mmCIF file of C-alpha atoms in Angstrom:
data_model
loop_
_atom_site.group_PDB
_atom_site.id
_atom_site.type_symbol
_atom_site.label_atom_id
_atom_site.label_comp_id
_atom_site.label_asym_id
_atom_site.label_seq_id
_atom_site.Cartn_x
_atom_site.Cartn_y
_atom_site.Cartn_z
ATOM 1 C CA MET E 256 81.599 55.980 129.488
ATOM 2 C CA THR E 257 78.954 52.865 128.173
ATOM 3 C CA LYS E 258 78.263 49.820 130.052
ATOM 4 C CA GLU E 259 80.251 47.927 127.265
ATOM 5 C CA GLU E 260 83.196 50.387 127.415
ATOM 6 C CA ALA E 261 83.548 49.590 131.263
ATOM 7 C CA LYS E 262 83.313 45.776 130.483
ATOM 8 C CA ARG E 263 86.154 46.427 127.904
ATOM 9 C CA ILE E 264 88.105 47.508 130.681
ATOM 10 C CA LEU E 265 87.075 45.400 132.954
ATOM 11 C CA GLU E 266 88.704 42.516 130.826
ATOM 12 C CA ALA E 267 92.415 44.682 129.954
ATOM 13 C CA VAL E 268 92.740 45.264 134.029
ATOM 14 C CA LEU E 269 91.885 41.452 134.758
ATOM 15 C CA PHE E 270 94.036 40.054 131.911
ATOM 16 C CA ALA E 271 96.927 42.154 132.698
ATOM 17 C CA ALA E 272 96.956 42.270 136.755
ATOM 18 C CA GLY E 273 97.055 38.269 136.528
ATOM 19 C CA HIS E 274 96.332 37.883 140.453
ATOM 20 C CA PRO E 275 92.914 38.634 142.133
ATOM 21 C CA VAL E 276 91.800 42.391 141.515
ATOM 22 C CA THR E 277 89.497 43.410 144.630
ATOM 23 C CA PHE E 278 86.263 45.658 143.204
ATOM 24 C CA GLU E 279 87.135 48.795 145.439
ATOM 25 C CA LYS E 280 90.087 48.938 142.953
ATOM 26 C CA LEU E 281 88.059 47.939 139.903
ATOM 27 C CA GLY E 282 85.723 50.632 140.987
ATOM 28 C CA GLU E 283 88.694 53.691 141.544
ATOM 29 C CA VAL E 284 89.560 52.609 138.003
ATOM 30 C CA LEU E 285 86.393 52.366 136.191
ATOM 31 C CA GLY E 286 85.141 55.251 138.378
ATOM 32 C CA ILE E 287 82.237 53.496 140.037
ATOM 33 C CA SER E 288 81.290 52.100 143.509
ATOM 34 C CA ALA E 289 82.756 48.589 144.341
ATOM 35 C CA GLU E 290 79.206 47.392 144.294
ATOM 36 C CA GLU E 291 78.414 48.255 140.704
ATOM 37 C CA ALA E 292 82.683 46.895 139.975
ATOM 38 C CA GLU E 293 80.918 43.972 140.916
ATOM 39 C CA ALA E 294 78.029 43.684 139.750
ATOM 40 C CA LEU E 295 79.543 44.468 136.096
ATOM 41 C CA ALA E 296 82.085 41.774 136.755
ATOM 42 C CA ALA E 297 79.211 39.177 137.742
ATOM 43 C CA ASP E 298 77.535 40.014 134.426
ATOM 44 C CA TYR E 299 80.394 40.240 132.909
ATOM 45 C CA ALA E 300 80.947 36.635 134.039
ATOM 46 C CA LYS E 301 77.452 35.431 132.887
ATOM 47 C CA GLU E 302 77.878 37.232 129.358
ATOM 48 C CA TYR E 303 81.254 35.386 128.709
ATOM 49 C CA GLU E 304 80.063 31.860 129.444
ATOM 50 C CA SER E 305 76.913 32.083 127.649
ATOM 51 C CA CYS E 306 78.289 33.784 124.735
ATOM 52 C CA GLY E 307 78.077 30.238 123.164
ATOM 53 C CA LEU E 308 81.939 29.973 122.163
ATOM 54 C CA PRO E 309 83.679 27.480 124.341
ATOM 55 C CA ARG E 310 86.384 29.491 125.630
ATOM 56 C CA GLY E 311 89.632 28.249 127.898
ATOM 57 C CA ILE E 312 89.603 31.305 130.398
ATOM 58 C CA GLN E 313 86.586 32.312 133.024
ATOM 59 C CA LEU E 314 85.595 35.564 135.099
ATOM 60 C CA LEU E 315 85.681 34.146 139.106
ATOM 61 C CA ILE E 316 84.652 35.565 141.731
ATOM 62 C CA LEU E 317 86.418 35.770 144.592
ATOM 63 C CA GLY E 318 85.080 37.113 147.429
ATOM 64 C CA LYS E 319 85.426 40.717 147.618
ATOM 65 C CA ALA E 320 87.693 40.566 144.403
ATOM 66 C CA CYS E 321 87.495 38.712 140.931
ATOM 67 C CA GLN E 322 89.856 36.849 138.547
ATOM 68 C CA LEU E 323 90.495 35.805 134.989
ATOM 69 C CA VAL E 324 91.627 32.388 135.263
ATOM 70 C CA THR E 325 91.757 29.174 132.793
ATOM 71 C CA LYS E 326 90.036 26.642 132.493
ATOM 72 C CA GLU E 327 90.516 23.870 134.829
ATOM 73 C CA VAL E 328 90.768 21.293 132.109
ATOM 74 C CA PHE E 329 93.513 22.720 129.905
ATOM 75 C CA ALA E 330 95.607 22.454 133.437
ATOM 76 C CA PRO E 331 97.908 20.039 132.319
ATOM 77 C CA TYR E 332 99.095 22.109 128.790
ATOM 78 C CA ILE E 333 99.281 25.347 130.256
ATOM 79 C CA LYS E 334 102.208 22.384 132.529
ATOM 80 C CA GLU E 335 103.480 22.026 129.470
ATOM 81 C CA ALA E 336 103.933 24.807 128.049
ATOM 82 C CA LEU E 337 105.654 26.967 130.600
ATOM 83 C CA GLY E 338 107.645 24.401 131.675
ATOM 84 C CA ILE E 339 105.981 23.943 135.643
ATOM 85 C CA LYS E 340 106.696 21.166 136.908
ATOM 86 C CA ASP E 341 103.409 20.147 139.627
ATOM 87 C CA GLY E 342 103.625 20.599 143.064
ATOM 88 C CA GLY E 343 101.874 17.349 143.695
ATOM 89 C CA ASN E 344 98.631 16.080 145.266
ATOM 90 C CA LEU E 345 97.533 17.028 148.943
ATOM 91 C CA SER E 346 97.977 13.990 151.134
ATOM 92 C CA LYS E 347 94.385 12.184 152.763
ATOM 93 C CA ALA E 348 95.868 14.099 156.216
ATOM 94 C CA SER E 349 96.089 17.309 154.403
ATOM 95 C CA LEU E 350 92.560 17.379 152.627
ATOM 96 C CA GLU E 351 91.061 16.252 156.291
ATOM 97 C CA THR E 352 93.009 19.055 158.192
ATOM 98 C CA LEU E 353 91.998 21.868 155.163
ATOM 99 C CA ALA E 354 88.526 20.528 155.261
ATOM 100 C CA VAL E 355 88.405 20.704 159.395
ATOM 101 C CA VAL E 356 89.903 24.517 158.624
ATOM 102 C CA ALA E 357 87.498 25.110 156.299
ATOM 103 C CA TYR E 358 84.273 24.282 157.725
ATOM 104 C CA ASN E 359 85.056 25.159 161.065
ATOM 105 C CA GLN E 360 87.734 28.471 160.902
ATOM 106 C CA PRO E 361 88.921 30.675 162.517
ATOM 107 C CA VAL E 362 90.936 27.151 164.206
ATOM 108 C CA THR E 363 93.329 26.479 165.924
ATOM 109 C CA ARG E 364 96.160 24.260 165.834
ATOM 110 C CA ALA E 365 94.916 21.456 168.707
ATOM 111 C CA TYR E 366 91.636 21.789 167.700
ATOM 112 C CA ILE E 367 92.232 20.441 164.719
ATOM 113 C CA GLU E 368 94.315 17.549 165.839
ATOM 114 C CA GLN E 369 91.006 17.293 168.445
ATOM 115 C CA VAL E 370 89.118 16.546 165.325
ATOM 116 C CA ARG E 371 91.681 14.394 163.439
ATOM 117 C CA GLY E 372 92.667 12.079 166.664
ATOM 118 C CA VAL E 373 96.723 12.611 165.038
ATOM 119 C CA ASP E 374 99.318 15.412 165.405
ATOM 120 C CA SER E 375 98.840 17.446 162.478
ATOM 121 C CA SER E 376 101.876 19.547 162.253
ATOM 122 C CA TYR E 377 103.397 18.803 159.185
ATOM 123 C CA SER E 378 99.244 19.411 157.198
ATOM 124 C CA VAL E 379 99.076 22.277 159.050
ATOM 125 C CA GLY E 380 102.783 23.552 157.334
ATOM 126 C CA VAL E 381 102.125 22.351 154.089
ATOM 127 C CA LEU E 382 98.682 23.824 153.545
ATOM 128 C CA THR E 383 100.352 27.389 154.851
ATOM 129 C CA GLU E 384 103.293 26.516 152.446
ATOM 130 C CA ARG E 385 100.960 25.821 149.508
ATOM 131 C CA GLU E 386 98.881 29.595 149.973
ATOM 132 C CA LEU E 387 95.603 27.212 151.089
ATOM 133 C CA ILE E 388 94.712 28.443 155.382
ATOM 134 C CA GLU E 389 97.160 30.975 157.078
ATOM 135 C CA GLU E 390 97.176 32.179 160.373
ATOM 136 C CA LYS E 391 94.346 34.941 160.890
ATOM 137 C CA GLY E 392 95.338 35.725 164.677
ATOM 138 C CA ARG E 393 95.442 34.645 168.091
ATOM 139 C CA LEU E 394 92.798 33.149 170.217
ATOM 140 C CA ASP E 395 92.494 35.246 173.685
ATOM 141 C CA VAL E 396 93.759 32.257 176.266
ATOM 142 C CA PRO E 397 97.247 31.369 178.026
ATOM 143 C CA GLY E 398 99.555 30.701 175.421
ATOM 144 C CA ARG E 399 97.885 32.726 172.997
ATOM 145 C CA PRO E 400 97.762 29.882 170.327
ATOM 146 C CA ARG E 401 97.372 30.897 166.377
ATOM 147 C CA LEU E 402 94.000 30.803 164.643
ATOM 148 C CA TYR E 403 94.116 29.329 161.554
ATOM 149 C CA GLY E 404 92.044 30.037 158.619
ATOM 150 C CA THR E 405 91.656 29.551 154.874
ATOM 151 C CA THR E 406 92.833 32.474 151.810
ATOM 152 C CA GLU E 407 91.296 33.550 148.992
ATOM 153 C CA ASN E 408 94.316 31.543 147.154
ATOM 154 C CA PHE E 409 91.492 28.199 148.760
ATOM 155 C CA LEU E 410 88.721 30.388 147.390
ATOM 156 C CA ARG E 411 90.149 30.590 143.868
ATOM 157 C CA VAL E 412 92.058 26.996 143.967
ATOM 158 C CA PHE E 413 88.459 24.950 144.693
ATOM 159 C CA GLY E 414 86.677 27.223 142.444
ATOM 160 C CA LEU E 415 84.547 29.037 145.387
ATOM 161 C CA SER E 416 83.649 32.355 144.933
ATOM 162 C CA SER E 417 82.562 32.322 148.813
ATOM 163 C CA LEU E 418 82.623 29.719 151.591
ATOM 164 C CA SER E 419 79.257 29.609 151.725
ATOM 165 C CA GLU E 420 79.619 27.502 148.177
ATOM 166 C CA LEU E 421 81.207 25.087 150.632
ATOM 167 C CA PRO E 422 79.716 21.830 149.682
ATOM 168 C CA PRO E 423 77.335 20.444 152.909
ATOM 169 C CA LEU E 424 79.376 18.566 155.715
ATOM 170 C CA LYS E 425 77.890 14.531 155.584
ATOM 171 C CA ILE E 426 77.915 12.362 158.362
ATOM 172 C CA ALA E 427 78.475 8.657 158.734
ATOM 173 C CA ASP E 428 75.201 7.603 158.037
ATOM 174 C CA GLY E 429 74.329 10.403 155.173
ATOM 175 C CA ASP E 430 72.318 13.355 156.543
ATOM 176 C CA ALA E 431 73.512 16.456 155.967
ATOM 177 C CA ILE E 432 75.050 18.417 159.655
#
């Protein structure tokens, strides 16, 4: 199979899947290694964006997987066409909680509350319900509190390939930490 045929198969599989597909699975389908599938997807994504034609979709690399997604600018049209009701934006409290988790994971709810200075159980519940954070395990101390971390959905929603793409945190005087 040529590289161009492999790209067309990659595109068809991702389009039909409608969800992230791991490079391992793509490698199995294409008869190549996961690393080769990842390189093929990265090459396809670059090629797709640089072809000079405006597109409504893009290939998003999500850590060890990739997905064909619509561009954010077209979300209102898609919602209208498909009759999707907006779930509403996250509150400031939920965004603060999400930031604490994203930059410090895995974290306990007690840690989140210590950083924020207020009860965060509602925000943790909202973020869990929206699949932006999930339980990653339990801390090995008395009471075995849950440890929370971000999900693959978090990366997709915020257009990140990995947590290393998070912007640096800023402290009050503007210096990065």
